[in-house]
């Protein structure tokens, strides 16, 4: 059974940093591109970042480019999101999600078929 | 960046009725790489349709997708009580991936 479990969320002051993690199980993690998607309270979905299976291709939304860094550790079946210079508008539930199929050498191949339950990030003073 | 615009924002229908949801793209979606997701309150999104018209695993055949280029449609042939939710389209053919703002299907 595929499982994606996010952690690392919490309350943080504007301008500070936070690192999110996603622990994956139930599939061959290093075959799949992975993504972070966020949802502000009461709002819609926003794709944040994606990373190919071998970290060779990485993409970001314009709203986080230069502040957030996605990475993965295939030996640990884990995905990460380093978030720096956090702003109030980064407040959201952050989901980890996997590509539906494997072998994508970019971040633009497949839809997202499994999602975690999310970790809440609140940016406030 | 491809902007996706969904309409209507809210659809008020009764169980058994047909639902038609639209998703328009600001430019052509590469290879019809367009997906539809369903989201219920407090839950993560669920993949319904990919490649514009292919149903994901386990999705009932009352859900169907169509379209190409810049105009896409999700149709629910006969609404079941569990179908009342918010639906999002997403293009995954170019980076950054983008979502539409969502259509809420509510009970009339």
Tab-separated table of C-alpha atoms in Angstrom:
chain	number	residue	atom	x	y	z
A	1	UNK	CA	0.000	0.000	0.000
A	2	UNK	CA	1.363	3.392	-1.007
A	3	UNK	CA	1.840	5.732	1.929
A	4	UNK	CA	3.084	9.311	1.979
A	5	UNK	CA	3.487	10.878	5.408
A	6	UNK	CA	4.399	14.539	5.716
A	7	UNK	CA	5.962	16.108	8.779
A	8	UNK	CA	7.731	19.270	9.862
A	9	UNK	CA	4.909	21.780	9.731
A	10	UNK	CA	4.138	24.220	12.508
A	11	UNK	CA	3.897	27.849	13.517
A	12	UNK	CA	6.797	30.018	12.340
A	13	UNK	CA	7.448	33.747	12.290
A	14	UNK	CA	7.701	35.676	9.019
A	15	UNK	CA	11.202	35.611	7.604
A	16	UNK	CA	12.130	32.370	9.336
A	17	UNK	CA	12.751	28.926	7.853
A	18	UNK	CA	11.129	25.510	8.032
A	19	UNK	CA	11.940	22.137	6.535
A	20	UNK	CA	9.199	19.726	5.534
A	21	UNK	CA	9.726	16.010	5.077
A	22	UNK	CA	7.717	13.318	3.338
A	23	UNK	CA	8.330	9.657	4.157
A	24	UNK	CA	7.308	7.331	1.340
A	25	UNK	CA	6.552	3.611	1.420
A	26	UNK	CA	4.743	0.963	-0.587
A	27	UNK	CA	6.370	1.734	-3.939
A	28	UNK	CA	9.833	2.009	-5.475
A	29	UNK	CA	10.480	5.598	-4.452
A	30	UNK	CA	13.528	6.166	-6.630
A	31	UNK	CA	11.544	5.405	-9.797
A	32	UNK	CA	9.092	8.286	-9.423
A	33	UNK	CA	9.054	12.049	-9.694
A	34	UNK	CA	7.651	13.675	-6.561
A	35	UNK	CA	5.902	16.959	-5.826
A	36	UNK	CA	4.757	19.389	-3.180
A	37	UNK	CA	1.311	20.949	-3.519
A	38	UNK	CA	-0.183	23.415	-1.049
A	39	UNK	CA	-3.625	24.631	-0.131
A	40	UNK	CA	-4.192	27.834	1.807
A	41	UNK	CA	-7.103	27.707	4.268
A	42	UNK	CA	-10.373	27.712	2.348
A	43	UNK	CA	-8.599	28.123	-0.985
A	44	UNK	CA	-7.671	26.015	-3.990
A	45	UNK	CA	-4.673	23.868	-4.824
A	46	UNK	CA	-1.311	25.334	-5.820
A	47	UNK	CA	1.559	23.257	-7.194
A	48	UNK	CA	4.707	24.343	-5.327
A	49	UNK	CA	7.578	22.243	-6.618
A	50	UNK	CA	8.523	18.981	-8.292
A	51	UNK	CA	11.634	16.837	-8.628
A	52	UNK	CA	12.416	14.048	-11.079
A	53	UNK	CA	13.362	10.547	-9.948
A	54	UNK	CA	17.098	11.261	-10.102
A	55	UNK	CA	16.945	14.935	-9.031
A	56	UNK	CA	18.091	15.872	-12.531
A	57	UNK	CA	15.085	18.078	-13.169
A	58	UNK	CA	13.516	20.429	-10.637
A	59	UNK	CA	10.736	22.965	-10.999
A	60	UNK	CA	9.159	25.637	-8.813
A	61	UNK	CA	6.131	27.871	-8.855
A	62	UNK	CA	7.047	31.514	-9.389
A	63	UNK	CA	5.623	32.323	-5.946
A	64	UNK	CA	8.335	30.291	-4.184
A	65	UNK	CA	11.247	30.411	-6.617
A	66	UNK	CA	14.439	31.539	-4.876
A	67	UNK	CA	13.005	30.883	-1.404
A	68	UNK	CA	12.106	27.184	-1.412
A	69	UNK	CA	14.344	24.230	-2.274
A	70	UNK	CA	13.095	20.737	-3.030
A	71	UNK	CA	15.321	17.704	-2.582
A	72	UNK	CA	15.098	13.963	-2.145
A	73	UNK	CA	17.090	11.165	-0.581
A	74	UNK	CA	16.350	7.967	-2.467
A	75	UNK	CA	18.272	5.876	0.048
A	76	UNK	CA	15.895	7.068	2.762
A	77	UNK	CA	12.725	7.091	0.615
A	78	UNK	CA	12.238	10.702	1.586
A	79	UNK	CA	11.273	13.994	-0.028
A	80	UNK	CA	12.053	17.389	1.476
A	81	UNK	CA	11.081	21.019	1.096
A	82	UNK	CA	13.363	23.641	2.606
A	83	UNK	CA	11.368	26.835	3.017
A	84	UNK	CA	13.261	30.063	3.689
A	85	UNK	CA	12.147	33.682	4.050
A	86	UNK	CA	8.636	32.543	4.878
A	87	UNK	CA	5.744	34.944	4.349
A	88	UNK	CA	2.192	35.072	5.666
A	89	UNK	CA	0.958	34.014	2.220
A	90	UNK	CA	2.891	30.733	2.555
A	91	UNK	CA	0.414	29.653	5.249
A	92	UNK	CA	-1.144	26.463	3.927
A	93	UNK	CA	-1.526	22.731	4.195
A	94	UNK	CA	1.408	21.216	2.312
A	95	UNK	CA	0.843	17.917	0.536
A	96	UNK	CA	3.429	15.516	-0.781
A	97	UNK	CA	2.327	13.676	-3.946
A	98	UNK	CA	3.786	11.179	-6.420
A	99	UNK	CA	3.669	10.909	-10.173
A	100	UNK	CA	1.274	8.270	-11.474
A	101	UNK	CA	3.935	6.518	-13.546
A	102	UNK	CA	7.663	6.064	-13.313
A	103	UNK	CA	10.713	7.098	-15.234
A	104	UNK	CA	9.932	10.741	-15.826
A	105	UNK	CA	13.120	12.677	-16.439
A	106	UNK	CA	11.337	15.992	-15.969
A	107	UNK	CA	8.633	17.281	-13.642
A	108	UNK	CA	6.025	17.450	-16.409
A	109	UNK	CA	5.056	13.897	-17.356
A	110	UNK	CA	2.286	12.441	-15.251
A	111	UNK	CA	-0.621	13.390	-13.003
A	112	UNK	CA	-0.508	12.861	-9.242
A	113	UNK	CA	-2.077	9.617	-8.123
A	114	UNK	CA	-1.210	9.393	-4.427
A	115	UNK	CA	-1.187	12.200	-1.905
A	116	UNK	CA	-0.299	12.393	1.755
A	117	UNK	CA	-2.634	13.917	4.322
A	118	UNK	CA	-0.618	17.100	4.507
A	119	UNK	CA	1.284	19.087	7.117
A	120	UNK	CA	0.105	22.530	8.155
A	121	UNK	CA	2.448	25.500	7.966
A	122	UNK	CA	1.331	28.702	9.654
A	123	UNK	CA	3.416	31.832	9.164
A	124	UNK	CA	2.512	34.455	11.720
A	125	UNK	CA	4.108	36.713	14.271
B	1	UNK	CA	2.662	29.799	-17.221
B	2	UNK	CA	-0.608	28.227	-18.367
B	3	UNK	CA	-3.614	29.704	-16.565
B	4	UNK	CA	-6.583	27.358	-16.121
B	5	UNK	CA	-10.035	28.867	-15.656
B	6	UNK	CA	-12.838	26.646	-14.380
B	7	UNK	CA	-16.528	27.318	-14.769
B	8	UNK	CA	-18.895	27.583	-13.158
B	9	UNK	CA	-17.509	28.343	-9.697
B	10	UNK	CA	-20.471	26.541	-8.133
B	11	UNK	CA	-22.885	24.030	-9.618
B	12	UNK	CA	-26.108	23.330	-7.709
B	13	UNK	CA	-27.667	20.053	-8.761
B	14	UNK	CA	-29.757	17.197	-7.397
B	15	UNK	CA	-28.691	13.548	-7.098
B	16	UNK	CA	-29.302	11.763	-10.396
B	17	UNK	CA	-28.700	14.870	-12.498
B	18	UNK	CA	-25.878	15.327	-14.991
B	19	UNK	CA	-22.972	17.618	-14.116
B	20	UNK	CA	-20.834	19.346	-16.725
B	21	UNK	CA	-17.700	21.149	-15.550
B	22	UNK	CA	-15.446	23.210	-17.812
B	23	UNK	CA	-11.751	24.011	-17.733
B	24	UNK	CA	-10.260	26.528	-20.153
B	25	UNK	CA	-6.536	27.004	-20.696
B	26	UNK	CA	-4.767	30.258	-21.607
B	27	UNK	CA	-2.672	28.307	-24.131
B	28	UNK	CA	-2.752	24.847	-25.599
B	29	UNK	CA	-2.108	22.040	-23.107
B	30	UNK	CA	0.748	19.866	-24.335
B	31	UNK	CA	-0.323	16.362	-25.402
B	32	UNK	CA	-3.667	16.817	-23.601
B	33	UNK	CA	-1.821	16.434	-20.304
B	34	UNK	CA	-4.896	17.517	-18.362
B	35	UNK	CA	-6.153	15.872	-15.187
B	36	UNK	CA	-9.226	16.217	-12.989
B	37	UNK	CA	-9.212	15.757	-9.213
B	38	UNK	CA	-11.996	15.486	-6.658
B	39	UNK	CA	-11.568	16.870	-3.156
B	40	UNK	CA	-13.882	16.388	-0.209
B	41	UNK	CA	-13.629	18.433	3.023
B	42	UNK	CA	-10.684	17.448	5.191
B	43	UNK	CA	-9.300	15.001	2.637
B	44	UNK	CA	-6.503	15.030	0.094
B	45	UNK	CA	-7.411	15.336	-3.581
B	46	UNK	CA	-8.209	12.162	-5.525
B	47	UNK	CA	-7.215	11.647	-9.141
B	48	UNK	CA	-10.247	11.019	-11.366
B	49	UNK	CA	-9.185	11.608	-14.977
B	50	UNK	CA	-5.799	11.931	-16.680
B	51	UNK	CA	-4.664	12.616	-20.245
B	52	UNK	CA	-7.953	14.515	-20.597
B	53	UNK	CA	-10.124	11.410	-20.981
B	54	UNK	CA	-8.631	8.364	-19.228
B	55	UNK	CA	-10.190	7.263	-15.961
B	56	UNK	CA	-7.830	6.590	-13.086
B	57	UNK	CA	-7.853	3.221	-11.350
B	58	UNK	CA	-11.083	2.512	-9.505
B	59	UNK	CA	-12.987	5.529	-10.799
B	60	UNK	CA	-16.623	4.755	-11.727
B	61	UNK	CA	-17.621	5.085	-15.366
B	62	UNK	CA	-20.140	7.829	-14.581
B	63	UNK	CA	-17.078	10.122	-14.622
B	64	UNK	CA	-15.798	11.027	-18.067
B	65	UNK	CA	-13.431	13.598	-19.472
B	66	UNK	CA	-13.119	15.146	-22.896
B	67	UNK	CA	-11.430	17.944	-24.764
B	68	UNK	CA	-8.109	18.978	-26.208
B	69	UNK	CA	-6.053	22.078	-26.856
B	70	UNK	CA	-7.518	24.760	-24.605
B	71	UNK	CA	-11.000	23.442	-23.769
B	72	UNK	CA	-11.703	20.520	-21.477
B	73	UNK	CA	-14.800	19.078	-19.821
B	74	UNK	CA	-15.510	16.761	-16.913
B	75	UNK	CA	-18.916	15.107	-17.021
B	76	UNK	CA	-20.610	13.201	-14.228
B	77	UNK	CA	-23.459	11.378	-15.926
B	78	UNK	CA	-25.671	10.844	-12.863
B	79	UNK	CA	-24.697	12.425	-9.595
B	80	UNK	CA	-24.440	10.130	-6.604
B	81	UNK	CA	-24.562	11.550	-3.040
B	82	UNK	CA	-20.804	10.950	-2.662
B	83	UNK	CA	-20.012	13.074	-5.750
B	84	UNK	CA	-20.802	16.378	-4.088
B	85	UNK	CA	-17.347	17.878	-3.675
B	86	UNK	CA	-14.901	20.339	-5.209
B	87	UNK	CA	-13.312	19.469	-8.557
B	88	UNK	CA	-10.013	20.802	-9.868
B	89	UNK	CA	-8.389	20.569	-13.271
B	90	UNK	CA	-4.598	20.533	-13.580
B	91	UNK	CA	-2.235	20.668	-16.523
B	92	UNK	CA	0.984	18.684	-16.152
B	93	UNK	CA	2.450	19.091	-19.617
B	94	UNK	CA	4.562	22.128	-18.901
B	95	UNK	CA	6.288	23.625	-15.917
B	96	UNK	CA	5.058	25.137	-13.734
B	97	UNK	CA	2.142	22.767	-13.389
B	98	UNK	CA	-1.009	24.719	-12.706
B	99	UNK	CA	-4.434	24.068	-11.234
B	100	UNK	CA	-7.748	25.671	-11.958
B	101	UNK	CA	-9.463	27.477	-9.105
B	102	UNK	CA	-12.009	24.702	-8.625
B	103	UNK	CA	-15.720	24.052	-9.158
B	104	UNK	CA	-17.874	23.185	-6.181
B	105	UNK	CA	-20.673	20.751	-6.929
B	106	UNK	CA	-23.297	21.207	-4.233
B	107	UNK	CA	-26.632	19.653	-3.473
B	108	UNK	CA	-29.540	21.724	-4.706
